[in-house]
Amino acid sequence: MQLKILHYFKNSSDYVSGEEISRNLKISRAAVWKNIEELRKRGYIFDAVPHMGYKLKAIPDKLLAHEIQNGLMTRFVGKNIECYDSISSTMEKAFGLGLEGAEEGTVICAESQTKGKGRRGRSWSSPKGKGIYVSVILRPSLALRDVAKLTLLTGVCVCEAINKMTSLKSTIKWPNDVLINERKVAGILTELRAELDQVRFVVVGIGINVNTPLSSLPPQATSIKQEFNKSISRLDLLREVLKRLEELYTEVQVKGFARVLNRWKELSSTLGKTIRIVDQNGEVEGIAVDLDDYGGIVLEDSEGKRVVRMSGDIH
Ligand code: BTN
């Protein structure tokens, strides 16, 4: 009933009387009042004026499933959403659900994570109510060798969503760090379950420092609020990311990755720079000249010799 009442308020630009709601939703005036009080406790702000009724003034700054879904223009991403106040890691939860057969597009999000995971065994700072910490379960019909490119695809979605919602120009540092003014604002982690060449499911994890104070972040990181000088709506940003994710994900399965890789190159802050990559095979240095068809970075050393790296950290 609370959702029905909320829906009623969201569709009314003016004050709505308790009597009107009671009549239209066929519940008592006392029930209307009780539900509004419950919504207030959950952070919804209502203005109440005698003889006029109530008006919804603000929704809570929280990633609630029904608020994310409100206005989310997708077919399958986010049709099923689980939100947690605190969780160890949305990746762990999503992976467990993936094993249990959760449907494609299921979204797990949290207000905070106690064991947020970053790439290469690092942790991801996840202070409460400040960032976006989300994992999405996908069941792509892609060959295993193409799945790594979903990470690049997600980087494009995050980067474009930030740029659309702010006047900032975020860029992508290979393979999947989103930067603003050269400092990391978002990261992507992809985990998968596969048997032989058959991908069972992929979990794409996205962490965005949205309204996060610098004091809660590692030294090289930043947040959108820090760079944009104002807070932005986590809900709007998350909807924008999910919408783009569905669009590009659908596209690559039909038409392949060419357009996404080109878009990645346009947004890249890595190409054209001299970089040093450290991975399990050691260290290579050179100019980042291209992205190969599998999402690897192509480096050219001082003698013009080209090498490709599929993973690693850029220094
Ligand atoms: C990285 O850049 O190292 C990747 C960071 C990925 C962080 C996100 S936050 C949501 C999801 N849950 C996690 O534990 N990690 C990812």
mmCIF file of C-alpha atoms and ligand atoms in Angstrom:
data_model
loop_
_atom_site.group_PDB
_atom_site.id
_atom_site.type_symbol
_atom_site.label_atom_id
_atom_site.label_comp_id
_atom_site.label_asym_id
_atom_site.label_seq_id
_atom_site.Cartn_x
_atom_site.Cartn_y
_atom_site.Cartn_z
ATOM 1 C CA MET A 1 0.000 0.000 0.000
ATOM 2 C CA GLN A 2 2.886 2.384 0.735
ATOM 3 C CA LEU A 3 4.068 2.044 -2.856
ATOM 4 C CA LYS A 4 0.570 2.758 -4.158
ATOM 5 C CA ILE A 5 0.359 5.874 -2.002
ATOM 6 C CA LEU A 6 3.800 6.988 -3.154
ATOM 7 C CA HIS A 7 2.783 6.448 -6.747
ATOM 8 C CA TYR A 8 -0.293 8.568 -6.164
ATOM 9 C CA PHE A 9 1.797 11.448 -4.809
ATOM 10 C CA LYS A 10 4.379 11.168 -7.572
ATOM 11 C CA ASN A 11 1.614 11.551 -10.151
ATOM 12 C CA SER A 12 0.155 14.641 -8.492
ATOM 13 C CA SER A 13 1.835 17.969 -8.865
ATOM 14 C CA ASP A 14 -0.380 19.584 -6.225
ATOM 15 C CA TYR A 15 -1.513 18.860 -2.674
ATOM 16 C CA VAL A 16 -3.613 15.734 -2.271
ATOM 17 C CA SER A 17 -6.137 15.357 0.507
ATOM 18 C CA GLY A 18 -6.236 12.294 2.737
ATOM 19 C CA GLU A 19 -9.858 11.925 1.722
ATOM 20 C CA GLU A 20 -9.030 11.754 -1.974
ATOM 21 C CA ILE A 21 -6.426 9.049 -1.422
ATOM 22 C CA SER A 22 -8.741 7.153 0.884
ATOM 23 C CA ARG A 23 -11.505 7.244 -1.739
ATOM 24 C CA ASN A 24 -9.317 6.294 -4.702
ATOM 25 C CA LEU A 25 -7.255 3.597 -3.027
ATOM 26 C CA LYS A 26 -10.218 2.311 -1.029
ATOM 27 C CA ILE A 27 -8.563 2.477 2.379
ATOM 28 C CA SER A 28 -9.569 4.372 5.543
ATOM 29 C CA ARG A 29 -8.329 7.900 6.303
ATOM 30 C CA ALA A 30 -6.527 6.447 9.336
ATOM 31 C CA ALA A 31 -4.703 3.986 7.072
ATOM 32 C CA VAL A 32 -3.670 6.818 4.741
ATOM 33 C CA TRP A 33 -2.250 8.766 7.667
ATOM 34 C CA LYS A 34 -0.470 5.710 9.078
ATOM 35 C CA ASN A 35 1.155 4.918 5.739
ATOM 36 C CA ILE A 36 2.314 8.506 5.301
ATOM 37 C CA GLU A 37 3.872 8.389 8.768
ATOM 38 C CA GLU A 38 5.642 5.146 7.830
ATOM 39 C CA LEU A 39 6.954 6.725 4.644
ATOM 40 C CA ARG A 40 8.191 9.706 6.676
ATOM 41 C CA LYS A 41 10.110 7.311 8.905
ATOM 42 C CA ARG A 42 11.743 5.874 5.779
ATOM 43 C CA GLY A 43 12.966 9.327 4.784
ATOM 44 C CA TYR A 44 10.205 10.620 2.487
ATOM 45 C CA ILE A 45 9.394 14.252 3.205
ATOM 46 C CA PHE A 46 5.766 15.411 3.022
ATOM 47 C CA ASP A 47 4.399 18.882 3.455
ATOM 48 C CA ALA A 48 1.020 18.901 5.230
ATOM 49 C CA VAL A 49 -1.323 21.902 4.966
ATOM 50 C CA PRO A 50 -4.704 21.989 6.739
ATOM 51 C CA HIS A 51 -7.661 21.779 4.297
ATOM 52 C CA MET A 52 -5.327 21.068 1.380
ATOM 53 C CA GLY A 53 -3.678 17.809 2.292
ATOM 54 C CA TYR A 54 -0.200 16.472 1.678
ATOM 55 C CA LYS A 55 2.452 17.009 -0.918
ATOM 56 C CA LEU A 56 5.535 14.839 -1.500
ATOM 57 C CA LYS A 57 8.488 17.208 -1.199
ATOM 58 C CA ALA A 58 11.480 14.907 -1.336
ATOM 59 C CA ILE A 59 12.399 11.284 -1.590
ATOM 60 C CA PRO A 60 15.186 9.815 0.571
ATOM 61 C CA ASP A 61 18.732 9.851 -0.755
ATOM 62 C CA LYS A 62 18.778 6.084 -0.751
ATOM 63 C CA LEU A 63 19.108 3.412 -3.388
ATOM 64 C CA LEU A 64 15.750 1.716 -2.845
ATOM 65 C CA ALA A 65 14.657 -0.868 -5.405
ATOM 66 C CA HIS A 66 11.328 0.799 -6.250
ATOM 67 C CA GLU A 67 13.000 4.210 -6.587
ATOM 68 C CA ILE A 68 15.665 2.832 -8.938
ATOM 69 C CA GLN A 69 12.923 1.176 -10.999
ATOM 70 C CA ASN A 70 10.837 4.336 -11.117
ATOM 71 C CA GLY A 71 11.638 5.724 -14.563
ATOM 72 C CA LEU A 72 14.209 3.054 -15.413
ATOM 73 C CA MET A 73 13.713 2.549 -19.138
ATOM 74 C CA THR A 74 15.079 -0.973 -19.507
ATOM 75 C CA ARG A 75 13.699 -4.312 -20.627
ATOM 76 C CA PHE A 76 15.613 -6.665 -18.356
ATOM 77 C CA VAL A 77 18.398 -4.902 -16.471
ATOM 78 C CA GLY A 78 16.943 -3.943 -13.099
ATOM 79 C CA LYS A 79 13.636 -5.778 -13.462
ATOM 80 C CA ASN A 80 14.796 -7.640 -10.394
ATOM 81 C CA ILE A 81 16.675 -5.520 -7.817
ATOM 82 C CA GLU A 82 17.894 -6.362 -4.321
ATOM 83 C CA CYS A 83 19.109 -3.495 -2.172
ATOM 84 C CA TYR A 84 20.955 -3.842 1.110
ATOM 85 C CA ASP A 85 21.758 -1.298 3.757
ATOM 86 C CA SER A 86 25.043 -3.011 4.471
ATOM 87 C CA ILE A 87 26.542 -6.085 2.858
ATOM 88 C CA SER A 88 30.009 -7.612 2.743
ATOM 89 C CA SER A 89 30.238 -7.264 -1.049
ATOM 90 C CA THR A 90 27.594 -7.007 -3.755
ATOM 91 C CA MET A 91 29.886 -9.256 -5.842
ATOM 92 C CA GLU A 92 29.633 -12.130 -3.386
ATOM 93 C CA LYS A 93 25.869 -11.781 -3.142
ATOM 94 C CA ALA A 94 25.421 -11.554 -6.916
ATOM 95 C CA PHE A 95 27.715 -14.523 -7.533
ATOM 96 C CA GLY A 96 25.696 -16.632 -5.085
ATOM 97 C CA LEU A 97 22.471 -15.602 -6.809
ATOM 98 C CA GLY A 98 24.024 -16.320 -10.196
ATOM 99 C CA LEU A 99 24.796 -19.883 -9.074
ATOM 100 C CA GLU A 100 21.205 -20.255 -7.871
ATOM 101 C CA GLY A 101 19.971 -19.309 -11.332
ATOM 102 C CA ALA A 102 18.997 -15.646 -10.825
ATOM 103 C CA GLU A 103 17.669 -14.122 -13.978
ATOM 104 C CA GLU A 104 19.741 -12.052 -16.347
ATOM 105 C CA GLY A 105 19.759 -8.374 -15.426
ATOM 106 C CA THR A 106 19.360 -8.936 -11.678
ATOM 107 C CA VAL A 107 20.878 -5.988 -9.838
ATOM 108 C CA ILE A 108 22.352 -6.103 -6.339
ATOM 109 C CA CYS A 109 23.126 -2.808 -4.703
ATOM 110 C CA ALA A 110 24.138 -1.659 -1.267
ATOM 111 C CA GLU A 111 24.350 1.547 0.721
ATOM 112 C CA SER A 112 27.644 0.327 2.151
ATOM 113 C CA GLN A 113 29.977 -2.646 1.862
ATOM 114 C CA THR A 114 32.118 -4.006 4.650
ATOM 115 C CA LYS A 115 34.387 -5.977 2.291
ATOM 116 C CA GLY A 116 34.107 -4.114 -0.999
ATOM 117 C CA LYS A 117 36.382 -5.838 -3.515
ATOM 118 C CA GLY A 118 38.610 -4.123 -6.038
ATOM 119 C CA ARG A 119 40.707 -5.623 -8.815
ATOM 120 C CA ARG A 120 43.744 -7.749 -8.066
ATOM 121 C CA GLY A 121 42.765 -8.464 -4.477
ATOM 122 C CA ARG A 122 42.472 -4.838 -3.462
ATOM 123 C CA SER A 123 39.633 -3.456 -1.365
ATOM 124 C CA TRP A 124 37.047 -0.885 -2.438
ATOM 125 C CA SER A 125 36.189 1.869 -0.001
ATOM 126 C CA SER A 126 32.397 1.858 0.345
ATOM 127 C CA PRO A 127 31.228 4.482 2.865
ATOM 128 C CA LYS A 128 27.533 4.486 3.610
ATOM 129 C CA GLY A 129 25.134 6.411 1.408
ATOM 130 C CA LYS A 130 27.847 8.195 -0.550
ATOM 131 C CA GLY A 131 28.690 6.044 -3.520
ATOM 132 C CA ILE A 132 27.153 3.549 -5.883
ATOM 133 C CA TYR A 133 28.093 -0.061 -5.145
ATOM 134 C CA VAL A 134 26.302 -2.318 -7.545
ATOM 135 C CA SER A 135 26.652 -5.700 -9.247
ATOM 136 C CA VAL A 136 24.680 -6.888 -12.253
ATOM 137 C CA ILE A 137 24.209 -10.511 -13.282
ATOM 138 C CA LEU A 138 24.467 -11.130 -17.023
ATOM 139 C CA ARG A 139 24.119 -14.340 -18.983
ATOM 140 C CA PRO A 140 25.760 -13.446 -22.285
ATOM 141 C CA SER A 141 25.766 -15.615 -25.349
ATOM 142 C CA LEU A 142 29.380 -14.732 -25.994
ATOM 143 C CA ALA A 143 32.523 -16.781 -26.380
ATOM 144 C CA LEU A 144 34.745 -16.796 -23.318
ATOM 145 C CA ARG A 145 37.410 -14.740 -25.100
ATOM 146 C CA ASP A 146 34.882 -11.937 -25.673
ATOM 147 C CA VAL A 147 33.655 -11.714 -22.114
ATOM 148 C CA ALA A 148 36.632 -9.596 -20.949
ATOM 149 C CA LYS A 149 35.318 -6.873 -23.233
ATOM 150 C CA LEU A 150 32.208 -6.547 -21.061
ATOM 151 C CA THR A 151 34.482 -4.786 -18.573
ATOM 152 C CA LEU A 152 35.459 -2.244 -21.221
ATOM 153 C CA LEU A 153 31.816 -1.908 -22.215
ATOM 154 C CA THR A 154 30.854 -1.145 -18.617
ATOM 155 C CA GLY A 155 33.628 1.444 -18.383
ATOM 156 C CA VAL A 156 32.118 3.184 -21.420
ATOM 157 C CA CYS A 157 28.663 3.168 -19.762
ATOM 158 C CA VAL A 158 29.933 4.650 -16.510
ATOM 159 C CA CYS A 159 32.061 7.256 -18.241
ATOM 160 C CA GLU A 160 29.245 8.363 -20.542
ATOM 161 C CA ALA A 161 26.717 8.444 -17.711
ATOM 162 C CA ILE A 162 28.962 10.691 -15.587
ATOM 163 C CA ASN A 163 29.609 12.983 -18.535
ATOM 164 C CA LYS A 164 25.911 13.217 -19.304
ATOM 165 C CA MET A 165 24.937 14.096 -15.739
ATOM 166 C CA THR A 166 27.707 16.618 -15.125
ATOM 167 C CA SER A 167 29.694 19.027 -17.228
ATOM 168 C CA LEU A 168 32.765 16.945 -16.431
ATOM 169 C CA LYS A 169 34.827 15.024 -18.935
ATOM 170 C CA SER A 170 35.612 11.697 -17.349
ATOM 171 C CA THR A 171 37.967 9.378 -19.200
ATOM 172 C CA ILE A 172 38.891 5.701 -19.072
ATOM 173 C CA LYS A 173 42.272 4.445 -18.002
ATOM 174 C CA TRP A 174 42.931 0.960 -19.350
ATOM 175 C CA PRO A 175 41.483 -1.439 -18.592
ATOM 176 C CA ASN A 176 38.591 -0.081 -16.575
ATOM 177 C CA ASP A 177 39.321 2.832 -14.255
ATOM 178 C CA VAL A 178 37.157 5.882 -14.801
ATOM 179 C CA LEU A 179 39.062 9.068 -14.079
ATOM 180 C CA ILE A 180 38.178 12.699 -13.619
ATOM 181 C CA ASN A 181 41.102 15.113 -13.806
ATOM 182 C CA GLU A 182 43.451 12.112 -13.761
ATOM 183 C CA ARG A 183 42.081 10.770 -10.495
ATOM 184 C CA LYS A 184 40.073 7.600 -10.127
ATOM 185 C CA VAL A 185 36.358 8.101 -9.600
ATOM 186 C CA ALA A 186 35.002 4.665 -10.504
ATOM 187 C CA GLY A 187 36.173 1.105 -10.960
ATOM 188 C CA ILE A 188 34.754 -2.024 -12.547
ATOM 189 C CA LEU A 189 35.276 -5.610 -11.542
ATOM 190 C CA THR A 190 34.094 -8.552 -13.632
ATOM 191 C CA GLU A 191 33.800 -12.096 -12.327
ATOM 192 C CA LEU A 192 32.432 -15.055 -14.182
ATOM 193 C CA ARG A 193 31.424 -18.654 -13.977
ATOM 194 C CA ALA A 194 32.235 -20.725 -17.029
ATOM 195 C CA GLU A 195 32.514 -24.361 -17.991
ATOM 196 C CA LEU A 196 34.930 -25.107 -20.816
ATOM 197 C CA ASP A 197 34.095 -22.416 -23.349
ATOM 198 C CA GLN A 198 30.538 -21.990 -22.073
ATOM 199 C CA VAL A 199 29.863 -18.889 -19.974
ATOM 200 C CA ARG A 200 27.225 -19.579 -17.334
ATOM 201 C CA PHE A 201 27.022 -16.052 -15.991
ATOM 202 C CA VAL A 202 29.021 -12.910 -15.533
ATOM 203 C CA VAL A 203 28.816 -10.496 -12.624
ATOM 204 C CA VAL A 204 29.753 -6.941 -13.473
ATOM 205 C CA GLY A 205 30.547 -4.894 -10.373
ATOM 206 C CA ILE A 206 30.577 -1.115 -10.485
ATOM 207 C CA GLY A 207 31.831 1.179 -7.774
ATOM 208 C CA ILE A 208 31.408 4.944 -8.232
ATOM 209 C CA ASN A 209 32.550 7.574 -5.750
ATOM 210 C CA VAL A 210 29.573 9.874 -6.161
ATOM 211 C CA ASN A 211 29.168 12.169 -3.166
ATOM 212 C CA THR A 212 32.044 10.656 -1.238
ATOM 213 C CA PRO A 213 34.276 12.954 0.822
ATOM 214 C CA LEU A 214 37.978 12.701 0.017
ATOM 215 C CA SER A 215 38.639 11.748 3.625
ATOM 216 C CA SER A 216 36.924 8.377 2.984
ATOM 217 C CA LEU A 217 38.940 7.623 -0.156
ATOM 218 C CA PRO A 218 42.452 6.397 -0.925
ATOM 219 C CA PRO A 219 44.977 9.124 -1.893
ATOM 220 C CA GLN A 220 44.756 8.799 -5.708
ATOM 221 C CA ALA A 221 40.960 8.718 -5.765
ATOM 222 C CA THR A 222 38.359 11.421 -6.120
ATOM 223 C CA SER A 223 34.586 11.703 -6.232
ATOM 224 C CA ILE A 224 32.111 13.352 -8.570
ATOM 225 C CA LYS A 225 31.111 15.775 -5.808
ATOM 226 C CA GLN A 226 34.722 16.766 -5.255
ATOM 227 C CA GLU A 227 35.284 17.512 -8.958
ATOM 228 C CA PHE A 228 31.838 18.902 -9.782
ATOM 229 C CA ASN A 229 31.523 20.952 -6.591
ATOM 230 C CA LYS A 230 28.049 19.707 -5.914
ATOM 231 C CA SER A 231 26.245 16.548 -4.959
ATOM 232 C CA ILE A 232 24.440 14.629 -7.649
ATOM 233 C CA SER A 233 21.598 12.143 -7.384
ATOM 234 C CA ARG A 234 22.921 8.602 -7.014
ATOM 235 C CA LEU A 235 19.552 7.325 -8.194
ATOM 236 C CA ASP A 236 19.653 9.274 -11.461
ATOM 237 C CA LEU A 237 23.242 8.262 -12.112
ATOM 238 C CA LEU A 238 22.574 4.597 -11.416
ATOM 239 C CA ARG A 239 19.536 4.593 -13.738
ATOM 240 C CA GLU A 240 21.646 6.198 -16.453
ATOM 241 C CA VAL A 241 24.387 3.576 -16.054
ATOM 242 C CA LEU A 242 21.924 0.663 -16.084
ATOM 243 C CA LYS A 243 20.127 1.988 -19.143
ATOM 244 C CA ARG A 244 23.387 2.308 -21.074
ATOM 245 C CA LEU A 245 24.554 -1.085 -19.865
ATOM 246 C CA GLU A 246 21.466 -2.758 -21.287
ATOM 247 C CA GLU A 247 21.727 -0.859 -24.570
ATOM 248 C CA LEU A 248 25.390 -1.638 -25.239
ATOM 249 C CA TYR A 249 25.180 -5.190 -23.911
ATOM 250 C CA THR A 250 22.268 -5.922 -26.235
ATOM 251 C CA GLU A 251 24.093 -4.315 -29.129
ATOM 252 C CA VAL A 252 27.345 -6.297 -28.768
ATOM 253 C CA GLN A 253 25.530 -9.612 -28.786
ATOM 254 C CA VAL A 254 23.923 -8.777 -32.096
ATOM 255 C CA LYS A 255 26.482 -6.614 -33.837
ATOM 256 C CA GLY A 256 29.749 -7.355 -32.049
ATOM 257 C CA PHE A 257 32.073 -5.094 -30.111
ATOM 258 C CA ALA A 258 33.455 -2.842 -32.853
ATOM 259 C CA ARG A 259 31.429 0.254 -31.920
ATOM 260 C CA VAL A 260 32.000 -0.203 -28.177
ATOM 261 C CA LEU A 261 35.758 -0.571 -28.678
ATOM 262 C CA ASN A 262 35.812 2.565 -30.810
ATOM 263 C CA ARG A 263 33.861 4.447 -28.169
ATOM 264 C CA TRP A 264 36.285 3.155 -25.538
ATOM 265 C CA LYS A 265 39.185 4.519 -27.606
ATOM 266 C CA GLU A 266 37.504 7.925 -27.863
ATOM 267 C CA LEU A 267 37.068 8.077 -24.100
ATOM 268 C CA SER A 268 40.494 6.671 -23.294
ATOM 269 C CA SER A 269 43.086 8.670 -21.407
ATOM 270 C CA THR A 270 45.625 5.886 -21.940
ATOM 271 C CA LEU A 271 46.098 5.805 -25.715
ATOM 272 C CA GLY A 272 48.956 7.972 -26.919
ATOM 273 C CA LYS A 273 50.721 7.977 -23.564
ATOM 274 C CA THR A 274 53.954 6.315 -22.550
ATOM 275 C CA ILE A 275 53.024 3.787 -19.910
ATOM 276 C CA ARG A 276 54.523 0.980 -17.892
ATOM 277 C CA ILE A 277 52.408 -2.108 -17.271
ATOM 278 C CA VAL A 278 53.090 -4.461 -14.423
ATOM 279 C CA ASP A 279 51.460 -7.879 -14.484
ATOM 280 C CA GLN A 280 52.306 -11.427 -13.443
ATOM 281 C CA ASN A 281 54.730 -11.676 -16.385
ATOM 282 C CA GLY A 282 56.743 -8.676 -15.247
ATOM 283 C CA GLU A 283 56.988 -5.184 -16.631
ATOM 284 C CA VAL A 284 56.713 -3.654 -20.103
ATOM 285 C CA GLU A 285 57.052 -0.052 -21.140
ATOM 286 C CA GLY A 286 56.050 1.772 -24.301
ATOM 287 C CA ILE A 287 53.537 4.040 -25.965
ATOM 288 C CA ALA A 288 49.944 2.779 -25.736
ATOM 289 C CA VAL A 289 49.069 2.817 -29.435
ATOM 290 C CA ASP A 290 45.868 0.801 -29.696
ATOM 291 C CA LEU A 291 43.345 -1.549 -28.196
ATOM 292 C CA ASP A 292 43.269 -4.962 -29.865
ATOM 293 C CA ASP A 293 40.110 -6.864 -30.840
ATOM 294 C CA TYR A 294 40.079 -8.682 -27.499
ATOM 295 C CA GLY A 295 40.411 -5.587 -25.329
ATOM 296 C CA GLY A 296 44.163 -5.911 -24.781
ATOM 297 C CA ILE A 297 46.314 -2.805 -24.832
ATOM 298 C CA VAL A 298 48.936 -2.601 -27.586
ATOM 299 C CA LEU A 299 52.251 -1.045 -26.543
ATOM 300 C CA GLU A 300 55.011 0.048 -28.897
ATOM 301 C CA ASP A 301 58.500 0.153 -27.418
ATOM 302 C CA SER A 302 61.325 2.512 -28.416
ATOM 303 C CA GLU A 303 62.396 0.131 -31.240
ATOM 304 C CA GLY A 304 58.910 0.003 -32.720
ATOM 305 C CA LYS A 305 58.208 -3.501 -31.442
ATOM 306 C CA ARG A 306 54.603 -4.104 -30.441
ATOM 307 C CA VAL A 307 53.419 -6.129 -27.460
ATOM 308 C CA VAL A 308 49.904 -6.736 -26.177
ATOM 309 C CA ARG A 309 48.888 -6.949 -22.534
ATOM 310 C CA MET A 310 45.509 -8.333 -21.467
ATOM 311 C CA SER A 311 45.664 -7.377 -17.796
ATOM 312 C CA GLY A 312 47.793 -5.516 -15.331
ATOM 313 C CA ASP A 313 48.216 -2.169 -13.677
ATOM 314 C CA ILE A 314 49.340 0.914 -15.524
ATOM 315 C CA HIS A 315 52.015 3.079 -13.984
HETATM 316 C C1 BTN B 1 38.599 -1.672 -9.134
HETATM 317 O O1 BTN B 1 38.758 -0.636 -9.760
HETATM 318 O O2 BTN B 1 39.505 -2.164 -8.467
HETATM 319 C C2 BTN B 1 37.240 -2.332 -9.181
HETATM 320 C C3 BTN B 1 36.336 -1.827 -8.097
HETATM 321 C C4 BTN B 1 34.962 -2.447 -8.115
HETATM 322 C C5 BTN B 1 34.140 -2.038 -6.913
HETATM 323 C C6 BTN B 1 32.726 -2.503 -7.000
HETATM 324 S S1 BTN B 1 31.693 -1.795 -5.774
HETATM 325 C C7 BTN B 1 30.411 -2.872 -6.204
HETATM 326 C C8 BTN B 1 31.045 -4.215 -6.445
HETATM 327 N N1 BTN B 1 31.169 -4.919 -5.184
HETATM 328 C C9 BTN B 1 32.442 -5.074 -4.836
HETATM 329 O O3 BTN B 1 32.823 -5.642 -3.801
HETATM 330 N N2 BTN B 1 33.244 -4.564 -5.773
HETATM 331 C C10 BTN B 1 32.502 -3.996 -6.864
#
